[in-house]
GROMACS .gro file of C-alpha atoms in nm:
model
  405
    1MET     CA    1  25.022  19.743   3.457
    2GLY     CA    2  24.991  20.114   3.392
    3ILE     CA    3  25.160  20.417   3.563
    4ALA     CA    4  25.135  20.289   3.918
    5LEU     CA    5  25.419  20.004   3.952
    6PRO     CA    6  25.677  20.271   3.762
    7LEU     CA    7  25.569  20.548   4.030
    8LEU     CA    8  25.627  20.279   4.280
    9ALA     CA    9  25.981  20.198   4.185
   10ALA     CA   10  26.109  20.584   4.138
   11GLY     CA   11  25.924  20.627   4.501
   12ALA     CA   12  26.105  20.335   4.642
   13ALA     CA   13  26.459  20.419   4.513
   14VAL     CA   14  26.380  20.801   4.635
   15LEU     CA   15  26.251  20.656   4.969
   16ALA     CA   16  26.600  20.412   4.985
   17THR     CA   17  26.795  20.730   5.000
   18LEU     CA   18  26.611  20.946   5.292
   19PRO     CA   19  26.809  20.770   5.576
   20ALA     CA   20  27.152  20.912   5.399
   21LEU     CA   21  26.976  21.292   5.398
   22LEU     CA   22  26.759  21.319   5.696
   23PRO     CA   23  26.859  21.389   6.080
   24THR     CA   24  26.698  21.111   6.350
   25GLY     CA   25  26.401  21.335   6.382
   26LEU     CA   26  26.263  21.354   6.066
   27LEU     CA   27  26.341  20.976   5.996
   28ILE     CA   28  26.086  20.871   6.274
   29ALA     CA   29  25.866  21.141   6.068
   30ALA     CA   30  25.930  20.926   5.788
   31ILE     CA   31  25.843  20.587   5.948
   32GLN     CA   32  25.510  20.743   6.070
   33MET     CA   33  25.407  20.851   5.728
   34LEU     CA   34  25.502  20.489   5.572
   35ILE     CA   35  25.301  20.353   5.845
   36ALA     CA   36  24.998  20.630   5.768
   37ALA     CA   37  25.039  20.545   5.390
   38LEU     CA   38  25.014  20.179   5.440
   39PHE     CA   39  24.700  20.237   5.663
   40ALA     CA   40  24.530  20.442   5.427
   41SER     CA   41  24.589  20.253   5.110
   42ALA     CA   42  24.438  19.919   5.304
   43TYR     CA   43  24.139  20.162   5.400
   44SER     CA   44  24.097  20.297   5.046
   45MET     CA   45  24.060  19.942   4.892
   46LEU     CA   46  23.719  19.924   5.144
   47SER     CA   47  23.637  20.250   5.071
   48GLY     CA   48  23.728  20.351   4.751
   49ARG     CA   49  23.725  20.091   4.576
   50ALA     CA   50  23.465  19.864   4.728
   51GLY     CA   51  23.236  20.141   4.829
   52MET     CA   52  23.207  20.066   5.133
   53LEU     CA   53  23.270  20.360   5.382
   54SER     CA   54  23.412  20.254   5.719
   55PHE     CA   55  23.388  20.510   6.009
   56GLY     CA   56  23.581  20.262   6.242
   57HIS     CA   57  23.909  20.112   6.084
   58ALA     CA   58  24.109  20.195   6.400
   59ALA     CA   59  23.961  19.886   6.522
   60TYR     CA   60  24.201  19.675   6.321
   61PHE     CA   61  24.500  19.899   6.340
   62GLY     CA   62  24.439  19.865   6.697
   63ILE     CA   63  24.430  19.481   6.675
   64GLY     CA   64  24.740  19.456   6.510
   65ALA     CA   65  24.928  19.672   6.720
   66PHE     CA   66  24.836  19.473   7.035
   67ALA     CA   67  24.882  19.153   6.908
   68THR     CA   68  25.204  19.195   6.770
   69VAL     CA   69  25.308  19.391   7.109
   70HIS     CA   70  25.149  19.047   7.284
   71ALA     CA   71  25.354  18.815   7.047
   72MET     CA   72  25.710  19.041   7.104
   73ASN     CA   73  25.657  19.010   7.467
   74ALA     CA   74  25.586  18.619   7.433
   75LEU     CA   75  25.784  18.517   7.193
   76GLY     CA   76  26.090  18.744   7.223
   77GLY     CA   77  26.143  18.819   6.856
   78THR     CA   78  26.317  18.490   6.804
   79GLY     CA   79  26.270  18.148   6.679
   80LEU     CA   80  25.977  18.109   6.393
   81LEU     CA   81  25.922  18.478   6.439
   82PRO     CA   82  26.200  18.675   6.460
   83THR     CA   83  26.124  19.083   6.488
   84PRO     CA   84  26.130  19.109   6.120
   85LEU     CA   85  25.816  18.883   6.112
   86MET     CA   86  25.627  19.011   6.392
   87PRO     CA   87  25.383  19.235   6.170
   88LEU     CA   88  25.243  18.919   6.025
   89VAL     CA   89  25.100  18.882   6.392
   90GLY     CA   90  24.928  19.210   6.339
   91ALA     CA   91  24.806  19.116   6.024
   92ALA     CA   92  24.636  18.764   6.127
   93ALA     CA   93  24.502  18.941   6.419
   94GLY     CA   94  24.341  19.227   6.172
   95LEU     CA   95  24.247  18.955   5.914
   96ILE     CA   96  24.076  18.720   6.204
   97VAL     CA   97  23.897  19.041   6.371
   98GLY     CA   98  23.805  19.160   6.007
   99ILE     CA   99  23.654  18.833   5.888
  100ALA     CA  100  23.448  18.843   6.224
  101ALA     CA  101  23.327  19.203   6.204
  102GLY     CA  102  23.296  19.207   5.806
  103TRP     CA  103  23.022  18.933   5.828
  104PHE     CA  104  22.822  19.135   6.069
  105ALA     CA  105  22.901  19.472   5.917
  106THR     CA  106  22.832  19.390   5.534
  107GLN     CA  107  22.469  19.246   5.609
  108ARG     CA  108  22.390  19.618   5.564
  109SER     CA  109  22.510  19.897   5.361
  110GLY     CA  110  22.550  20.303   5.316
  111THR     CA  111  22.486  20.469   5.622
  112ALA     CA  112  22.394  20.136   5.856
  113PHE     CA  113  22.734  19.986   5.740
  114ALA     CA  114  22.917  20.298   5.851
  115MET     CA  115  22.791  20.306   6.172
  116ILE     CA  116  22.815  19.955   6.268
  117THR     CA  117  23.216  19.973   6.174
  118LEU     CA  118  23.206  20.297   6.413
  119ALA     CA  119  23.027  20.114   6.682
  120ILE     CA  120  23.252  19.816   6.674
  121ALA     CA  121  23.560  20.073   6.683
  122GLU     CA  122  23.395  20.256   6.975
  123LEU     CA  123  23.335  19.968   7.172
  124LEU     CA  124  23.661  19.833   7.159
  125HIS     CA  125  23.796  20.186   7.266
  126ALA     CA  126  23.567  20.169   7.550
  127LEU     CA  127  23.637  19.789   7.680
  128ALA     CA  128  24.036  19.850   7.619
  129PRO     CA  129  24.111  20.044   7.946
  130GLN     CA  130  23.878  19.775   8.145
  131LEU     CA  131  24.049  19.448   7.999
  132LYS     CA  132  24.398  19.515   8.122
  133GLY     CA  133  24.493  19.176   8.086
  134LEU     CA  134  24.457  19.209   7.700
  135PHE     CA  135  24.525  19.587   7.651
  136GLY     CA  136  24.703  19.672   7.951
  137GLY     CA  137  24.426  19.930   8.097
  138GLU     CA  138  24.518  20.299   8.040
  139SER     CA  139  24.905  20.275   8.070
  140GLY     CA  140  24.932  20.010   7.782
  141ILE     CA  141  25.161  19.763   7.735
  142SER     CA  142  25.542  19.772   7.632
  143THR     CA  143  25.773  19.588   7.458
  144MET     CA  144  26.152  19.593   7.316
  145ARG     CA  145  26.247  19.495   6.971
  146ALA     CA  146  26.491  19.200   7.001
  147PRO     CA  147  26.765  19.127   6.775
  148ALA     CA  148  26.767  18.938   6.470
  149TRP     CA  149  26.913  18.827   6.142
  150GLY     CA  150  27.251  18.999   6.278
  151LEU     CA  151  27.061  19.321   6.319
  152SER     CA  152  26.979  19.506   6.630
  153PHE     CA  153  26.671  19.702   6.554
  154GLY     CA  154  26.800  19.968   6.806
  155ALA     CA  155  26.910  20.210   6.550
  156THR     CA  156  26.622  20.440   6.375
  157THR     CA  157  26.763  20.361   6.018
  158GLN     CA  158  26.721  19.977   6.083
  159VAL     CA  159  26.348  20.039   6.177
  160TYR     CA  160  26.269  20.266   5.885
  161TYR     CA  161  26.426  19.994   5.640
  162LEU     CA  162  26.233  19.722   5.796
  163THR     CA  163  25.899  19.950   5.788
  164LEU     CA  164  25.978  20.050   5.414
  165VAL     CA  165  26.031  19.647   5.284
  166TRP     CA  166  25.692  19.603   5.478
  167VAL     CA  167  25.518  19.882   5.336
  168LEU     CA  168  25.648  19.836   4.970
  169LEU     CA  169  25.563  19.487   4.953
  170SER     CA  170  25.194  19.544   5.123
  171VAL     CA  171  25.136  19.813   4.868
  172ALA     CA  172  25.252  19.594   4.576
  173LEU     CA  173  25.011  19.319   4.677
  174LEU     CA  174  24.714  19.568   4.734
  175TYR     CA  175  24.770  19.653   4.373
  176PHE     CA  176  24.809  19.326   4.251
  177HIS     CA  177  24.479  19.221   4.409
  178THR     CA  178  24.318  19.523   4.199
  179LEU     CA  179  24.439  19.311   3.871
  180THR     CA  180  24.284  19.010   3.994
  181PRO     CA  181  23.929  18.854   3.947
  182ALA     CA  182  23.837  18.922   4.272
  183GLY     CA  183  23.963  19.252   4.268
  184ARG     CA  184  23.731  19.351   3.969
  185LEU     CA  185  23.459  19.202   4.139
  186THR     CA  186  23.509  19.458   4.424
  187LEU     CA  187  23.521  19.708   4.200
  188ALA     CA  188  23.194  19.609   4.031
  189LEU     CA  189  23.073  19.560   4.403
  190ARG     CA  190  23.122  19.918   4.455
  191GLU     CA  191  22.921  20.021   4.111
  192ASN     CA  192  22.637  19.789   4.109
  193GLY     CA  193  22.591  19.522   4.367
  194HIS     CA  194  22.246  19.454   4.276
  195ARG     CA  195  22.324  19.359   3.919
  196LEU     CA  196  22.626  19.130   4.043
  197ARG     CA  197  22.366  18.945   4.265
  198PHE     CA  198  22.160  18.886   3.983
  199LEU     CA  199  22.454  18.754   3.785
  200GLY     CA  200  22.464  18.510   4.082
  201TYR     CA  201  22.775  18.643   4.268
  202ASN     CA  202  22.775  18.622   4.625
  203VAL     CA  203  22.766  18.975   4.695
  204HIS     CA  204  22.810  18.917   5.096
  205GLY     CA  205  23.090  18.687   5.024
  206LEU     CA  206  23.259  18.948   4.820
  207GLY     CA  207  23.225  19.214   5.074
  208VAL     CA  208  23.344  18.991   5.345
  209SER     CA  209  23.608  18.927   5.140
  210ALA     CA  210  23.715  19.275   5.080
  211PHE     CA  211  23.655  19.394   5.428
  212ALA     CA  212  23.894  19.120   5.575
  213ILE     CA  213  24.176  19.202   5.312
  214SER     CA  214  24.141  19.591   5.429
  215ALA     CA  215  24.115  19.481   5.798
  216MET     CA  216  24.441  19.243   5.751
  217PHE     CA  217  24.683  19.520   5.587
  218SER     CA  218  24.548  19.760   5.849
  219GLY     CA  219  24.641  19.533   6.114
  220LEU     CA  220  24.987  19.480   5.942
  221ALA     CA  221  24.999  19.881   5.966
  222GLY     CA  222  24.891  19.842   6.342
  223GLY     CA  223  25.178  19.607   6.377
  224LEU     CA  224  25.445  19.802   6.229
  225GLN     CA  225  25.327  20.087   6.430
  226ALA     CA  226  25.382  19.905   6.756
  227LEU     CA  227  25.742  19.762   6.616
  228SER     CA  228  25.809  20.111   6.571
  229ASN     CA  229  25.690  20.265   6.910
  230GLU     CA  230  25.754  19.964   7.151
  231ALA     CA  231  25.407  20.015   7.301
  232ALA     CA  232  25.026  20.021   7.243
  233ASN     CA  233  24.774  20.173   7.431
  234TYR     CA  234  24.409  20.164   7.394
  235ALA     CA  235  24.434  20.544   7.218
  236VAL     CA  236  24.488  20.336   6.903
  237PHE     CA  237  24.121  20.269   6.911
  238ASP     CA  238  24.021  20.611   6.923
  239ALA     CA  239  23.771  20.782   6.696
  240GLY     CA  240  24.027  21.036   6.572
  241VAL     CA  241  24.238  20.749   6.436
  242SER     CA  242  23.973  20.629   6.230
  243ALA     CA  243  23.885  21.002   6.148
  244THR     CA  244  24.247  21.075   6.030
  245VAL     CA  245  24.249  20.766   5.784
  246VAL     CA  246  23.946  20.892   5.622
  247LEU     CA  247  24.028  21.237   5.569
  248ASN     CA  248  24.383  21.136   5.462
  249SER     CA  249  24.208  20.921   5.188
  250TYR     CA  250  23.985  21.138   5.076
  251ILE     CA  251  24.282  21.447   5.039
  252GLY     CA  252  24.476  21.232   4.870
  253GLY     CA  253  24.193  21.084   4.634
  254VAL     CA  254  24.013  20.780   4.692
  255GLY     CA  255  23.957  20.755   4.305
  256SER     CA  256  24.304  20.623   4.242
  257PHE     CA  257  24.534  20.365   4.379
  258LEU     CA  258  24.825  20.595   4.511
  259GLY     CA  259  24.631  20.874   4.587
  260PRO     CA  260  24.557  20.767   4.979
  261ALA     CA  261  24.900  20.682   5.053
  262LEU     CA  262  24.972  21.038   4.884
  263GLY     CA  263  24.737  21.222   5.073
  264ALA     CA  264  24.829  21.034   5.404
  265ALA     CA  265  25.215  21.073   5.364
  266LEU     CA  266  25.201  21.458   5.309
  267MET     CA  267  24.913  21.531   5.608
  268THR     CA  268  25.112  21.284   5.843
  269PHE     CA  269  25.462  21.523   5.744
  270PHE     CA  270  25.199  21.797   5.764
  271GLY     CA  271  25.134  21.729   6.113
  272TYR     CA  272  25.473  21.694   6.201
  273ALA     CA  273  25.561  22.048   6.041
  274VAL     CA  274  25.309  22.248   6.173
  275SER     CA  275  25.219  22.114   6.528
  276ASP     CA  276  25.489  22.266   6.645
  277ALA     CA  277  25.441  22.615   6.504
  278THR     CA  278  25.071  22.690   6.592
  279SER     CA  279  24.806  22.509   6.800
  280SER     CA  280  24.556  22.539   6.535
  281TRP     CA  281  24.712  22.258   6.275
  282LEU     CA  282  24.426  22.061   6.295
  283LEU     CA  283  24.187  22.328   6.192
  284TYR     CA  284  24.424  22.353   5.907
  285GLN     CA  285  24.359  22.019   5.846
  286GLY     CA  286  23.996  22.045   5.852
  287VAL     CA  287  24.011  22.377   5.607
  288LEU     CA  288  24.232  22.158   5.367
  289PHE     CA  289  23.997  21.861   5.356
  290VAL     CA  290  23.690  22.093   5.316
  291LEU     CA  291  23.835  22.298   5.048
  292VAL     CA  292  23.954  21.970   4.869
  293MET     CA  293  23.608  21.834   4.875
  294LEU     CA  294  23.485  22.150   4.738
  295PHE     CA  295  23.728  22.225   4.450
  296ALA     CA  296  23.872  21.921   4.386
  297PRO     CA  297  23.663  21.609   4.467
  298ALA     CA  298  23.876  21.374   4.354
  299GLY     CA  299  24.199  21.477   4.546
  300LEU     CA  300  24.527  21.572   4.557
  301SER     CA  301  24.564  21.289   4.292
  302GLY     CA  302  24.310  21.368   4.077
  303LEU     CA  303  24.434  21.721   4.054
  304LEU     CA  304  24.785  21.609   3.950
  305ALA     CA  305  24.603  21.399   3.678
  306LYS     CA  306  24.433  21.680   3.544
  307GLY     CA  307  24.733  21.880   3.543
  308VAL     CA  308  24.933  21.581   3.348
  309ARG     CA  309  24.635  21.583   3.087
  310HIS     CA  310  24.621  21.923   3.061
  311VAL     CA  311  24.977  21.921   2.963
  312GLU     CA  312  24.961  21.664   2.728
  313GLN     CA  313  24.635  21.814   2.547
  314ARG     CA  314  24.779  22.183   2.524
  315GLY     CA  315  25.155  22.134   2.582
  316TRP     CA  316  25.392  22.319   2.803
  317ARG     CA  317  25.374  22.665   2.661
  318MET     CA  318  24.987  22.656   2.726
  319ALA     CA  319  24.991  22.490   3.065
  320ALA     CA  320  25.284  22.645   3.231
  321PRO     CA  321  25.125  23.012   3.238
  322ALA     CA  322  24.805  22.887   3.442
  323ALA     CA  323  25.039  22.660   3.675
  324LEU     CA  324  25.253  22.952   3.787
  325LEU     CA  325  24.925  23.183   3.826
  326GLY     CA  326  24.760  22.893   3.998
  327MET     CA  327  25.082  22.851   4.263
  328GLY     CA  328  25.081  23.227   4.296
  329ALA     CA  329  24.701  23.200   4.402
  330THR     CA  330  24.782  22.901   4.648
  331LEU     CA  331  25.058  23.075   4.821
  332LEU     CA  332  24.851  23.399   4.856
  333LEU     CA  333  24.553  23.260   4.987
  334SER     CA  334  24.701  23.048   5.187
  335ALA     CA  335  24.898  23.327   5.362
  336GLY     CA  336  24.611  23.534   5.409
  337SER     CA  337  24.395  23.238   5.556
  338VAL     CA  338  24.703  23.172   5.807
  339PHE     CA  339  24.753  23.550   5.901
  340VAL     CA  340  24.343  23.551   5.978
  341ILE     CA  341  24.358  23.239   6.167
  342GLU     CA  342  24.664  23.280   6.377
  343MET     CA  343  24.537  23.650   6.482
  344LEU     CA  344  24.223  23.536   6.571
  345GLN     CA  345  24.337  23.208   6.744
  346ARG     CA  346  24.590  23.472   6.982
  347LEU     CA  347  24.270  23.710   7.031
  348CYS     CA  348  24.048  23.434   7.150
  349SER     CA  349  24.331  23.270   7.373
  350GLN     CA  350  24.271  23.264   7.751
  351ASP     CA  351  24.642  23.469   7.780
  352TYR     CA  352  24.514  23.738   7.581
  353ARG     CA  353  24.185  23.772   7.745
  354SER     CA  354  24.351  23.806   8.062
  355LEU     CA  355  24.553  24.082   7.919
  356ALA     CA  356  24.288  24.262   7.763
  357GLN     CA  357  24.071  24.280   8.090
  358SER     CA  358  24.384  24.438   8.269
  359ALA     CA  359  24.466  24.692   7.981
  360ILE     CA  360  24.320  25.015   7.918
  361THR     CA  361  24.323  24.925   7.528
  362LEU     CA  362  24.368  24.610   7.327
  363PRO     CA  363  24.724  24.506   7.349
  364SER     CA  364  24.910  24.390   7.042
  365VAL     CA  365  24.971  24.070   6.925
  366ALA     CA  366  25.283  23.898   6.810
  367LEU     CA  367  25.278  23.726   6.474
  368LEU     CA  368  25.543  23.670   6.222
  369GLY     CA  369  25.807  23.869   6.449
  370ARG     CA  370  25.658  24.180   6.507
  371PRO     CA  371  25.338  24.327   6.668
  372TRP     CA  372  25.018  24.378   6.503
  373SER     CA  373  24.728  24.611   6.652
  374PRO     CA  374  24.413  24.444   6.645
  375MET     CA  375  24.224  24.824   6.669
  376ALA     CA  376  24.449  24.922   6.344
  377VAL     CA  377  24.240  24.928   5.991
  378SER     CA  378  24.624  24.841   5.839
  379THR     CA  379  24.643  24.519   6.035
  380TRP     CA  380  24.369  24.373   5.840
  381LEU     CA  381  24.414  24.526   5.521
  382VAL     CA  382  24.718  24.270   5.499
  383PRO     CA  383  24.510  23.947   5.534
  384ALA     CA  384  24.252  24.146   5.298
  385GLY     CA  385  24.471  24.242   5.026
  386LEU     CA  386  24.641  23.855   5.016
  387LEU     CA  387  24.298  23.747   5.008
  388ALA     CA  388  24.181  23.970   4.704
  389SER     CA  389  24.527  23.930   4.521
  390GLY     CA  390  24.508  23.550   4.551
  391SER     CA  391  24.152  23.542   4.460
  392TRP     CA  392  24.223  23.767   4.130
  393LEU     CA  393  24.500  23.536   4.050
  394ALA     CA  394  24.281  23.207   4.085
  395LEU     CA  395  24.020  23.345   3.841
  396ALA     CA  396  24.322  23.428   3.613
  397ALA     CA  397  24.446  23.092   3.625
  398ARG     CA  398  24.108  22.938   3.546
  399ARG     CA  399  24.051  23.176   3.283
  400ARG     CA  400  24.415  23.067   3.131
  401ALA     CA  401  24.332  22.711   3.171
  402ASP     CA  402  23.998  22.720   2.995
  403LEU     CA  403  24.156  22.880   2.663
  404GLN     CA  404  24.181  22.661   2.376
  405PRO     CA  405  24.518  22.600   2.202
   0.00000   0.00000   0.00000
């Protein structure tokens, strides 16, 4: 089954040890990374494999979250659906809504399809605060995880392992789907839908099937989110949720199976790590997306695969210098860019403008533990030197990579 399953097994072994290594705060972040990875994998099945770009996948994530919350409140986490099986409710809700929405959306393709999916999500986002019986208004609906199977599910570790099991099972099922005839026809749908229709296949039915399966696993991810947070509100339908899964999937690389999961996990961790340090972290995410699309359109997974092929073709002795130069260039370019962005963010802030109006000269800006004068040439020579050095190393790395063995 290729390299995906060995990688999945190795990753599962690492993930199983995380609760023993991480504090509670980082373990909560790890839960969100797992959920984001599953959501991106479900989205990639539709966008990457079937070639249908959806701008409204938050609809099925949100439906799954609210369905799970209602089920937890109604059933109390006991009986035929104990707490560990509650995400199945989210999956079922996502599947049902996905079939209905997919039947309409897949009547069109391309831009029209994307706009239909966006309209469905925005409709739910607008209606949710008004339908208080279903969505709890602006405050949303809260719930509690009930004990089941001898576990209380009050500890973060237990929630982590429950999420991990569901995510690994779901990703394995999504991978298995790619090996089935239906999964291969989904790939053919992306490549040439007209030829499939000419060969006698029900193209619309294939599109609805791919849409519904993607929505089902998105709903399951939403159910895990509700189980983790013990609440759901209309913000899960926000356009930002749909945009995030698109960005994460393409940063990771929709051309490979594990690429979207990798991108979602890394970008979720990036958000947790950087959001406390700077208010401009969304700008960094956008800049990273633009850079990936410009210089590595296959995503981070494609870049990694290219590096592996480079090593296989030329050996470590030829590949290592180029890799070291590339890492040095990345560090220098990143440092220079961060310096410029943080300086400009502080200079444009309301607090700094207020200080500047009452001062005779422009006050210094605190950055990296020391003050920097915005009027001093030496201040801007620092990022200029970093960017110039990084660019030179990047060119050297590219020349080294292009050398023949």
